[in-house]
One Martini backbone bead per residue (centre of mass of N, CA, C, O) as a GRO file, in nm:
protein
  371
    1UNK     BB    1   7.398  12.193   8.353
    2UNK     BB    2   7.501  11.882   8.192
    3UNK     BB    3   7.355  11.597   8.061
    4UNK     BB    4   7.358  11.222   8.037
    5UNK     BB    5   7.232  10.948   7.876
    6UNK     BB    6   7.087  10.678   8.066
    7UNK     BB    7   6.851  10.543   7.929
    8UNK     BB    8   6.594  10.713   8.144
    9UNK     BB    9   6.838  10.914   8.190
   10UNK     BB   10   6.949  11.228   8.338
   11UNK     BB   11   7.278  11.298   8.392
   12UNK     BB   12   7.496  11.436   8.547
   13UNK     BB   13   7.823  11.534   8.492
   14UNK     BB   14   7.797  11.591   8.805
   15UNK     BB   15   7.902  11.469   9.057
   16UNK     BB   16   7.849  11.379   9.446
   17UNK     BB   17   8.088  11.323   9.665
   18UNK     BB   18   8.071  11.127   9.992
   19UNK     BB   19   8.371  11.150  10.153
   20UNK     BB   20   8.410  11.529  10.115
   21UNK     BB   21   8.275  11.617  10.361
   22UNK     BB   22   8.235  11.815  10.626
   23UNK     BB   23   8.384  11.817  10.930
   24UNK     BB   24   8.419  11.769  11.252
   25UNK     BB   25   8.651  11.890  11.444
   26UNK     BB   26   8.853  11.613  11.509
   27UNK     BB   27   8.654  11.413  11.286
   28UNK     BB   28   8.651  11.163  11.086
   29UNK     BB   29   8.335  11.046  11.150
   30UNK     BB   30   8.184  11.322  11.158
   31UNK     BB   31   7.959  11.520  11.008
   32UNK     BB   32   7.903  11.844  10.897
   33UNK     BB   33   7.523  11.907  10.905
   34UNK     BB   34   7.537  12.210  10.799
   35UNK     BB   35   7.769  12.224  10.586
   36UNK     BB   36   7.675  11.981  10.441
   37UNK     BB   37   7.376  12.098  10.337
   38UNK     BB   38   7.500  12.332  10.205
   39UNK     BB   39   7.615  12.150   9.954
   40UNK     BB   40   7.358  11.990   9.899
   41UNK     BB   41   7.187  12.241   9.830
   42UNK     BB   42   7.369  12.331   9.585
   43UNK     BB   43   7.393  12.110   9.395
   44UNK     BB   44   7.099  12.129   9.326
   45UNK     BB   45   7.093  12.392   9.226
   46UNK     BB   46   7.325  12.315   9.009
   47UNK     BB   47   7.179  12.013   8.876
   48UNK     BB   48   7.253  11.780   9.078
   49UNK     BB   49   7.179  11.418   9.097
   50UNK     BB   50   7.426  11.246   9.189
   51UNK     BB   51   7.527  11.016   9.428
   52UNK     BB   52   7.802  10.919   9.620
   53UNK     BB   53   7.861  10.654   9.826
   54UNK     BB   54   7.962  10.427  10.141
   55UNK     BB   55   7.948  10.217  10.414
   56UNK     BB   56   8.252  10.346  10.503
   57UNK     BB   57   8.178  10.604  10.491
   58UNK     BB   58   8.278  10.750  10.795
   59UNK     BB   59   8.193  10.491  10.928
   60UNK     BB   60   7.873  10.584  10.762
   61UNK     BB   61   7.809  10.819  10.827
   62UNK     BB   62   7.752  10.924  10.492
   63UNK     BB   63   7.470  10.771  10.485
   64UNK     BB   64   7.298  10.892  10.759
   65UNK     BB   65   7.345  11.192  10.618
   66UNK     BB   66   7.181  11.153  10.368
   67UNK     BB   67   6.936  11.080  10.510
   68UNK     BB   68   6.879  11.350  10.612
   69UNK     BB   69   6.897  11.508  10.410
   70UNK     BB   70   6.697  11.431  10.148
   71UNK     BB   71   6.432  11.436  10.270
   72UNK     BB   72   6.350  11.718  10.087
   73UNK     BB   73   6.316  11.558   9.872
   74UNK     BB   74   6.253  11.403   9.588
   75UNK     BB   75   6.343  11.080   9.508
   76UNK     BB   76   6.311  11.119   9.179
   77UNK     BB   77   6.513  11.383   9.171
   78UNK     BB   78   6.745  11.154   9.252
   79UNK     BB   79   7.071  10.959   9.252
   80UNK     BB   80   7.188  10.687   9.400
   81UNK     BB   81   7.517  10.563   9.569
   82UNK     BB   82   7.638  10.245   9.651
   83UNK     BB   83   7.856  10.039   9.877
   84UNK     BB   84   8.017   9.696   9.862
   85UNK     BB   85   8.278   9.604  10.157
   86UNK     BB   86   8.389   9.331  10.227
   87UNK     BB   87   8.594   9.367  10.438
   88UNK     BB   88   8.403   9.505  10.642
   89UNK     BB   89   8.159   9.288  10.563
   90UNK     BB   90   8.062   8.972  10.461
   91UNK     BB   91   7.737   9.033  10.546
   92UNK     BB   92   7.544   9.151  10.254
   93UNK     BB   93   7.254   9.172  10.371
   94UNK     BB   94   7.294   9.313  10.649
   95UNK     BB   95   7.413   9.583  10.472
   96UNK     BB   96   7.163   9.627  10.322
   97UNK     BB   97   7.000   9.666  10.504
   98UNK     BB   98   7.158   9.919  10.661
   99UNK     BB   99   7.125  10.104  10.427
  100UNK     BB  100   6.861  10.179  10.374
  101UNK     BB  101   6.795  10.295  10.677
  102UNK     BB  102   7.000  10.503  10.660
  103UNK     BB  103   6.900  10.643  10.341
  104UNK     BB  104   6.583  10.614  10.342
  105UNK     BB  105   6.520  10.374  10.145
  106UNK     BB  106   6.413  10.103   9.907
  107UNK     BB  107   6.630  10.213   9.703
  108UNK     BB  108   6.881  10.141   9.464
  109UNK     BB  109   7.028  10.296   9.189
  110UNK     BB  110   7.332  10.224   9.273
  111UNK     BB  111   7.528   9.939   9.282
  112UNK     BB  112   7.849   9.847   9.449
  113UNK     BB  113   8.159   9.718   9.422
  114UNK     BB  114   8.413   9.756   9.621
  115UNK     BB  115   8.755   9.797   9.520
  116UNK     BB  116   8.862   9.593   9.289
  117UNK     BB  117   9.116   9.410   9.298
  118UNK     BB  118   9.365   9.175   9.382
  119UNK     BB  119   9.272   9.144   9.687
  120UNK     BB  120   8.899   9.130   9.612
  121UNK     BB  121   8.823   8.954   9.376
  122UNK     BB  122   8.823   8.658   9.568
  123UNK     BB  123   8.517   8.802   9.712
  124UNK     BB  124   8.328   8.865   9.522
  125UNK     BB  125   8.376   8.552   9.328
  126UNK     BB  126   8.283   8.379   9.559
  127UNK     BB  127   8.119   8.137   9.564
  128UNK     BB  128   7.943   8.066   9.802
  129UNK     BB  129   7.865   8.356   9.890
  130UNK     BB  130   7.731   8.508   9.657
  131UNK     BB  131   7.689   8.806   9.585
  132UNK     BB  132   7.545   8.858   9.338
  133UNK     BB  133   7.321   8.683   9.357
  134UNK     BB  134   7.189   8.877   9.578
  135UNK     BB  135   7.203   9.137   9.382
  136UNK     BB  136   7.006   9.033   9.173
  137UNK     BB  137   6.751   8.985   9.316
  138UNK     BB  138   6.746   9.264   9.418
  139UNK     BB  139   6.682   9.377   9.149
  140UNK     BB  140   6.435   9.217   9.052
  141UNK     BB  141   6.295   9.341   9.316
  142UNK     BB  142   6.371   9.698   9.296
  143UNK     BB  143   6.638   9.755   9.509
  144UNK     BB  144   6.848   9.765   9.228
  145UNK     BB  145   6.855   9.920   8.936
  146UNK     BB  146   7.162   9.919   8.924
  147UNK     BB  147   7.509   9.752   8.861
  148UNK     BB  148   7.798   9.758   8.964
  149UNK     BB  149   8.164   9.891   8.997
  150UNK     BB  150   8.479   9.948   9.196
  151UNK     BB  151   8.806  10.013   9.049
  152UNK     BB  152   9.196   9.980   9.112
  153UNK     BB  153   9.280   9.770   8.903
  154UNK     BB  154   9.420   9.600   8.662
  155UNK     BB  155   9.383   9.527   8.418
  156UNK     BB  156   9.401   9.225   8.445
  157UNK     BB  157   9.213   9.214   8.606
  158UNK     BB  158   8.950   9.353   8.520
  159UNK     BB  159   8.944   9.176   8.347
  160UNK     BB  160   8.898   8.886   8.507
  161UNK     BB  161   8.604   8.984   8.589
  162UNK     BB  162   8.482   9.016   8.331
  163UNK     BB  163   8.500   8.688   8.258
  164UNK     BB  164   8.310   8.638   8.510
  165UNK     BB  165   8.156   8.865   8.455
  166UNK     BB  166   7.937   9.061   8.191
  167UNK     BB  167   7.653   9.262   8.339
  168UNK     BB  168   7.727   9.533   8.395
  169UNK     BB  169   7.617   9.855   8.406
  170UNK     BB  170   7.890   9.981   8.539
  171UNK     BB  171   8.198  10.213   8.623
  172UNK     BB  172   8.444  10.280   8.883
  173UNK     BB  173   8.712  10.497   8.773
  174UNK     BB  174   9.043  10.614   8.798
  175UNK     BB  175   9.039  10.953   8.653
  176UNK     BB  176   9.333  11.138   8.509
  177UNK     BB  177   9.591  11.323   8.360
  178UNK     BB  178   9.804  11.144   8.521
  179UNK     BB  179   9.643  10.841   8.537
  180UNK     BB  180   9.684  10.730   8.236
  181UNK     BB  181   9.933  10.619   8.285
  182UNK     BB  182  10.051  10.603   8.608
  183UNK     BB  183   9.772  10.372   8.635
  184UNK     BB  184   9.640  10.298   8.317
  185UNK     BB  185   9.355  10.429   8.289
  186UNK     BB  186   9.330  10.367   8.002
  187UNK     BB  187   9.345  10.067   8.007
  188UNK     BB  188   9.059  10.080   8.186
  189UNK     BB  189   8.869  10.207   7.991
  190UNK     BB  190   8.929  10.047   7.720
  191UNK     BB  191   8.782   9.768   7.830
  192UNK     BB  192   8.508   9.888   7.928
  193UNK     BB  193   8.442   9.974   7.621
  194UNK     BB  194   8.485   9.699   7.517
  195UNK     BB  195   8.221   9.595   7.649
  196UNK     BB  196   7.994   9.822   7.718
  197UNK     BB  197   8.095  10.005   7.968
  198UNK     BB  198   8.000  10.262   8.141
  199UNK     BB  199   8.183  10.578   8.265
  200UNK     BB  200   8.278  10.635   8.572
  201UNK     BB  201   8.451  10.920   8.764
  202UNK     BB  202   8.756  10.917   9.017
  203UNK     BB  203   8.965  11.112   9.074
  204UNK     BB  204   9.003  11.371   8.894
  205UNK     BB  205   9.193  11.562   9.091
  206UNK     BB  206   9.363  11.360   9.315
  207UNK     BB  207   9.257  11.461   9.557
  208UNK     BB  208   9.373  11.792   9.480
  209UNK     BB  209   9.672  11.786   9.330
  210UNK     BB  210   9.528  11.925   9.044
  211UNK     BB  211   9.506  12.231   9.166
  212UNK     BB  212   9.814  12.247   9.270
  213UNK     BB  213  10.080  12.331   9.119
  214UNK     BB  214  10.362  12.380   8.979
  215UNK     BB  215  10.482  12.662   8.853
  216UNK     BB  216  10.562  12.535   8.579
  217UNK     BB  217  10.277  12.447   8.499
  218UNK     BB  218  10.071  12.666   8.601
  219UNK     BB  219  10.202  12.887   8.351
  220UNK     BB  220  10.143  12.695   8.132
  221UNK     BB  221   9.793  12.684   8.184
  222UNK     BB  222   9.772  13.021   8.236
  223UNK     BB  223   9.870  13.074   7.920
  224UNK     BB  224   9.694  12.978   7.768
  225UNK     BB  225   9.410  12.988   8.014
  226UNK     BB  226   9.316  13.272   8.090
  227UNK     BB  227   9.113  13.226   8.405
  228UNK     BB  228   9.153  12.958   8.470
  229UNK     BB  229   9.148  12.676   8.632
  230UNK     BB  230   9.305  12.385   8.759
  231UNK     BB  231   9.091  12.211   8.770
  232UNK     BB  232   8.969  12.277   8.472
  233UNK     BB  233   9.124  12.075   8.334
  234UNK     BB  234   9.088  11.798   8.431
  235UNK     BB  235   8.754  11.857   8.325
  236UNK     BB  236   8.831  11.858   8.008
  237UNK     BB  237   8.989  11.585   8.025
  238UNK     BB  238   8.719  11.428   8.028
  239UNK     BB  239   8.541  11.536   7.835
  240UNK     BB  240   8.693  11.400   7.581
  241UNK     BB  241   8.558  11.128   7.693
  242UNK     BB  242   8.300  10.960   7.557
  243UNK     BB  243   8.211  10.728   7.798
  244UNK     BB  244   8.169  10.937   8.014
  245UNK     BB  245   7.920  10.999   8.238
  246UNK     BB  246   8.061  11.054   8.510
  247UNK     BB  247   8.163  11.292   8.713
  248UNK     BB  248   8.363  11.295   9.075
  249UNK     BB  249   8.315  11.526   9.337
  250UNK     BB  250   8.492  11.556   9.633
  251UNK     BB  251   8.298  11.864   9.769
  252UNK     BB  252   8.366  12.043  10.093
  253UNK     BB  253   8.254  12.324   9.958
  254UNK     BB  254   8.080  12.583   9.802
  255UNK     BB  255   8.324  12.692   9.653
  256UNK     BB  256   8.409  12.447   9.488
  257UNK     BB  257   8.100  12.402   9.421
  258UNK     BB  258   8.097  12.601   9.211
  259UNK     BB  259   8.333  12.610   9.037
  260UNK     BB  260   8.224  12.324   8.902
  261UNK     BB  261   7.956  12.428   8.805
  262UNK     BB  262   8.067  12.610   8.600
  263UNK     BB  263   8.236  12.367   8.444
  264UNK     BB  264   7.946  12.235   8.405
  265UNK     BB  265   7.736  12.396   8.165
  266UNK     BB  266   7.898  12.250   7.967
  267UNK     BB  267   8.095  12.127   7.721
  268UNK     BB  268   8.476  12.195   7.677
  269UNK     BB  269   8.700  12.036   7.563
  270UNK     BB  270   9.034  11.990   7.460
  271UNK     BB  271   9.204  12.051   7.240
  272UNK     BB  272   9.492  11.996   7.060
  273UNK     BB  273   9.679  12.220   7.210
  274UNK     BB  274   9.577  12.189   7.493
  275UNK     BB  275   9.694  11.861   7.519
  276UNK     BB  276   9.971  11.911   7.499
  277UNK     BB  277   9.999  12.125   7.727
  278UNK     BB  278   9.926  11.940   7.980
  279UNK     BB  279  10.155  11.714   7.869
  280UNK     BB  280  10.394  11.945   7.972
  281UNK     BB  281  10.287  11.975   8.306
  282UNK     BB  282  10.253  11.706   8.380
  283UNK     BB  283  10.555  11.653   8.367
  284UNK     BB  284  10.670  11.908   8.517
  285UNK     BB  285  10.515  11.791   8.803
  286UNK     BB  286  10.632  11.500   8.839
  287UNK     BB  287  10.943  11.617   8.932
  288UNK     BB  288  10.786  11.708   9.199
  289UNK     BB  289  10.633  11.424   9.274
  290UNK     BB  290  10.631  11.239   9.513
  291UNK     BB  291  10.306  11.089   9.606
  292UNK     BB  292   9.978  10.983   9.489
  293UNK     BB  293   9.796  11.065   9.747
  294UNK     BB  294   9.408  11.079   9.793
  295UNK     BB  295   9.302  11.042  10.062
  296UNK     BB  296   9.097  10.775  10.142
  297UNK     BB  297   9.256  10.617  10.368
  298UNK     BB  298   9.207  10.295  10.373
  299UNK     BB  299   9.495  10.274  10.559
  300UNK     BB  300   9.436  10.347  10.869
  301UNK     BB  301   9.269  10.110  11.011
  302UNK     BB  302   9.520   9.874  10.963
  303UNK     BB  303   9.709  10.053  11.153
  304UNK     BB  304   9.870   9.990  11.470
  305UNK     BB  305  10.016  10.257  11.515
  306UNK     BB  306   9.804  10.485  11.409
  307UNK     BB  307   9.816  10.664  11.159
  308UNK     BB  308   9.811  10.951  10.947
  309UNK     BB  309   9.903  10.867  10.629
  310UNK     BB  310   9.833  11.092  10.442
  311UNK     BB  311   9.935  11.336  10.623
  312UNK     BB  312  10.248  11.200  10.607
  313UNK     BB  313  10.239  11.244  10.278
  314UNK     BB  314  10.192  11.537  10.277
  315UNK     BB  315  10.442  11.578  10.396
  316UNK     BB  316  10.646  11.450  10.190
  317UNK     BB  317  10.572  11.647   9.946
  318UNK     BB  318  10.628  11.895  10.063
  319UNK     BB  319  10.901  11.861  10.107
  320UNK     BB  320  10.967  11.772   9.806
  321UNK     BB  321  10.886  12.057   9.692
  322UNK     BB  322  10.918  12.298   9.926
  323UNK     BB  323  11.124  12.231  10.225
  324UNK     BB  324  10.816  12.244  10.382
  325UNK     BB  325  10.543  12.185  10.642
  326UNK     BB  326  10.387  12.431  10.820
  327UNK     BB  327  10.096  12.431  10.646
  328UNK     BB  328  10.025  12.130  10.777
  329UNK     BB  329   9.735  12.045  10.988
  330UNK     BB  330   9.869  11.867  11.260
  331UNK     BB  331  10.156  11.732  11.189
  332UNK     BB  332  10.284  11.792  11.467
  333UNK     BB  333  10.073  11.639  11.658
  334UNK     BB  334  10.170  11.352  11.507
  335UNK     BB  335  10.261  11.064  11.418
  336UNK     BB  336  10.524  10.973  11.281
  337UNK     BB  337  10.745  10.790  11.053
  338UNK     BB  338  10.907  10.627  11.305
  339UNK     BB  339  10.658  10.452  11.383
  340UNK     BB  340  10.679  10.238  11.143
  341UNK     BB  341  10.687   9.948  11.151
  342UNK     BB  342  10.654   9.763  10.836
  343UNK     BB  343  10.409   9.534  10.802
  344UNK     BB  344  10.221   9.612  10.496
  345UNK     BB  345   9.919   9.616  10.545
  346UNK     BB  346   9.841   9.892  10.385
  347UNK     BB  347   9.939   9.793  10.099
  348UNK     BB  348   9.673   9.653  10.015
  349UNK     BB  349   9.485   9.910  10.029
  350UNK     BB  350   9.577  10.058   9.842
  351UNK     BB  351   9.534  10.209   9.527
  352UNK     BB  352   9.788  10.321   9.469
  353UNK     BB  353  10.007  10.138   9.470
  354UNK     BB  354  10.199  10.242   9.774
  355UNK     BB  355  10.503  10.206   9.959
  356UNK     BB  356  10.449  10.275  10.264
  357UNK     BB  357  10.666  10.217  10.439
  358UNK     BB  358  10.928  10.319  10.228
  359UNK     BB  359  10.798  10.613  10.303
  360UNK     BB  360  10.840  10.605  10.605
  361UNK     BB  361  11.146  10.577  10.579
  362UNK     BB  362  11.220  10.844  10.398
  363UNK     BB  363  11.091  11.048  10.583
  364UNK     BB  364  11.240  10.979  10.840
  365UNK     BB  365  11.535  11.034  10.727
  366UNK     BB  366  11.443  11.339  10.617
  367UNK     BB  367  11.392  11.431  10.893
  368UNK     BB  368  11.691  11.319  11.023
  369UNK     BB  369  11.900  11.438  10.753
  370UNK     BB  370  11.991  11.142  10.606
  371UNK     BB  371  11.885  11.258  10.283
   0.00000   0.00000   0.00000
């Protein structure tokens, strides 16, 4: 592993996201203890010292087991990270106060505004409200090392975000080489390097669909570097971006987080030959990419139908990728998307700034054969 400098912090390049660990089967609100316990302590056998959570993921359990599980090291051996998300909780004192307790520490490394973008930025600035003036507080008292955000906003959003406050320590946003254009990413970074504010990267492999590529992007990036995964171009296009602190990787199993330990050894950016072929790579890939949903679930709990939106995203790439869905568990035995109202909740929650309808319905209608 190799570290990053942060201030008097040694961080590494590679963070441990907490939003896809290990679950128990068939619940999606807890995880499982065992093998979860075995990725972290894999993390930290590998150098991983930085940790990121949020209140909400998992229901919470995703906090919960963090206390559970770090109990065995020594607090100043690594970096935490968790998050305020207005939506879920308005009372930002009872959630801080109610994170401690899960996390089991008095103090949080690094503390952020959960999910910043077009929908919630007047939540965030709400004078009235002041969760900012409440959370200097708690850092003047030590309860709160460094401030931060993430973001899914547009640039214009994200500008107008720092024009409001300009004091972030850091800020934690969607990179990798397909958002870089897709999502305006490149825009994104832009801004927060030209305040001064460190970047944090999430979403670096697209919630992994940047792991499996179509045929012949895969041939592209195989015949250029034998041997090579496709996950580790992603974290190499990373790798050359300057002002990137650490990159976030939620990862699920041993087997991930063994190879992404392996990408991180060194740093080993992307030459200018190898830069130009990724972004062909791309290309061809695109031609066949349904839509870009990274399984947040995000729009889950706000879904009045009930649906399980991701998987039927999931669904729906796969039939628009390769003509059938056979491979993905569970699909058969949810309800489909002709089940969907309509009714556009889901669409303010989406980061991927997504028209999950529109793809319900377009699903719905190449199910019934009729597209």
């Amino acid at each position: 592993m190799y570290y990053r400098k942060f201030h008097n912090m040694d961080i590494s390049a590679l963070g441990m996201g907490a939003l896809r660990l290990p679950m128990e089967p068939g619940n999606t609100d807890l995880i499982d203890r065992r093998k979860a316990q075995q990725v972290i302590d894999l993390a930290f056998f590998g150098g991983i010292n930085y940790i990121d959570t949020a209140y909400t993921y998992q229901n919470g359990d995703s906090e919960r087991f963090l206390g559970e599980a770090l109990t065995g090291y020594p607090r100043d051996s690594y970096y935490l990270a968790t998050k305020y998300y207005a939506a879920a909780n308005p009372d930002i004192e009872l959630v801080f106060e109610e994170q401690l307790k899960r996390l089991r520490t008095d103090y949080i490394d690094f503390y952020l505004f959960h999910g910043m973008d077009e929908n919630f930025i007047s939540s965030y600035t709400d004078k009235e409200k002041d969760y900012l003036g409440y959370l200097l507080k708690q850092k003047e008292r030590g309860r709160i090392r460094y401030l931060g955000f993430s973001s899914h906003a547009a640039p214009d959003t994200l500008t107008r975000f720092l024009d409001w406050y300009d004091g972030f320590d850091m800020a934690l946003i969607q990179i990798n080489y397909l958002d870089w254009t897709l999502l305006e990413a490149k825009k994104q970074y832009e801004i927060l390097t030209s305040h001064g504010i460190p970047v944090w990267v999430m979403e670096p492999l697209k919630g992994g669909r940047l792991s499996v590529l179509n045929r012949e992007a895969e041939t592209l990036l195989k015949a250029a570097v034998p041997g090579r995964s496709l996950s580790s171009w992603g974290f190499r296009f990373l790798m050359g971006l300057e002002h990137v602190q650490t990159v976030l990787s939620g990862m699920s199993s041993v087997e991930q987080l063994s190879e992404n330990l392996k990408t991180f050894e060194k740093p080993d950016p992307l030459s200018e030959t190898e830069q130009k072929i990724l972004e062909k790579a791309s290309e061809v890939f695109l031609k066949d990419l349904g839509v870009p949903c990274s399984g947040c679930r995000y729009c889950c709990p706000v879904c009045p139908a009930g649906l399980d939106i991701p998987l039927l995203m999931k669904g729906f790439n796969e039939s628009r990728i390769i003509g059938e869905t056979w491979r993905i568990a569970g699909l058969s035995g949810s309800k489909g998307p002709e089940a969907c109202l309509g009714c556009g909740a889901c669409r303010k929650h989406c980061p991927q700034k997504i028209d999950i309808p529109d793809i319900m319905k377009k699903s719905a209608s190449r199910s019934a054969g009729k597209e």
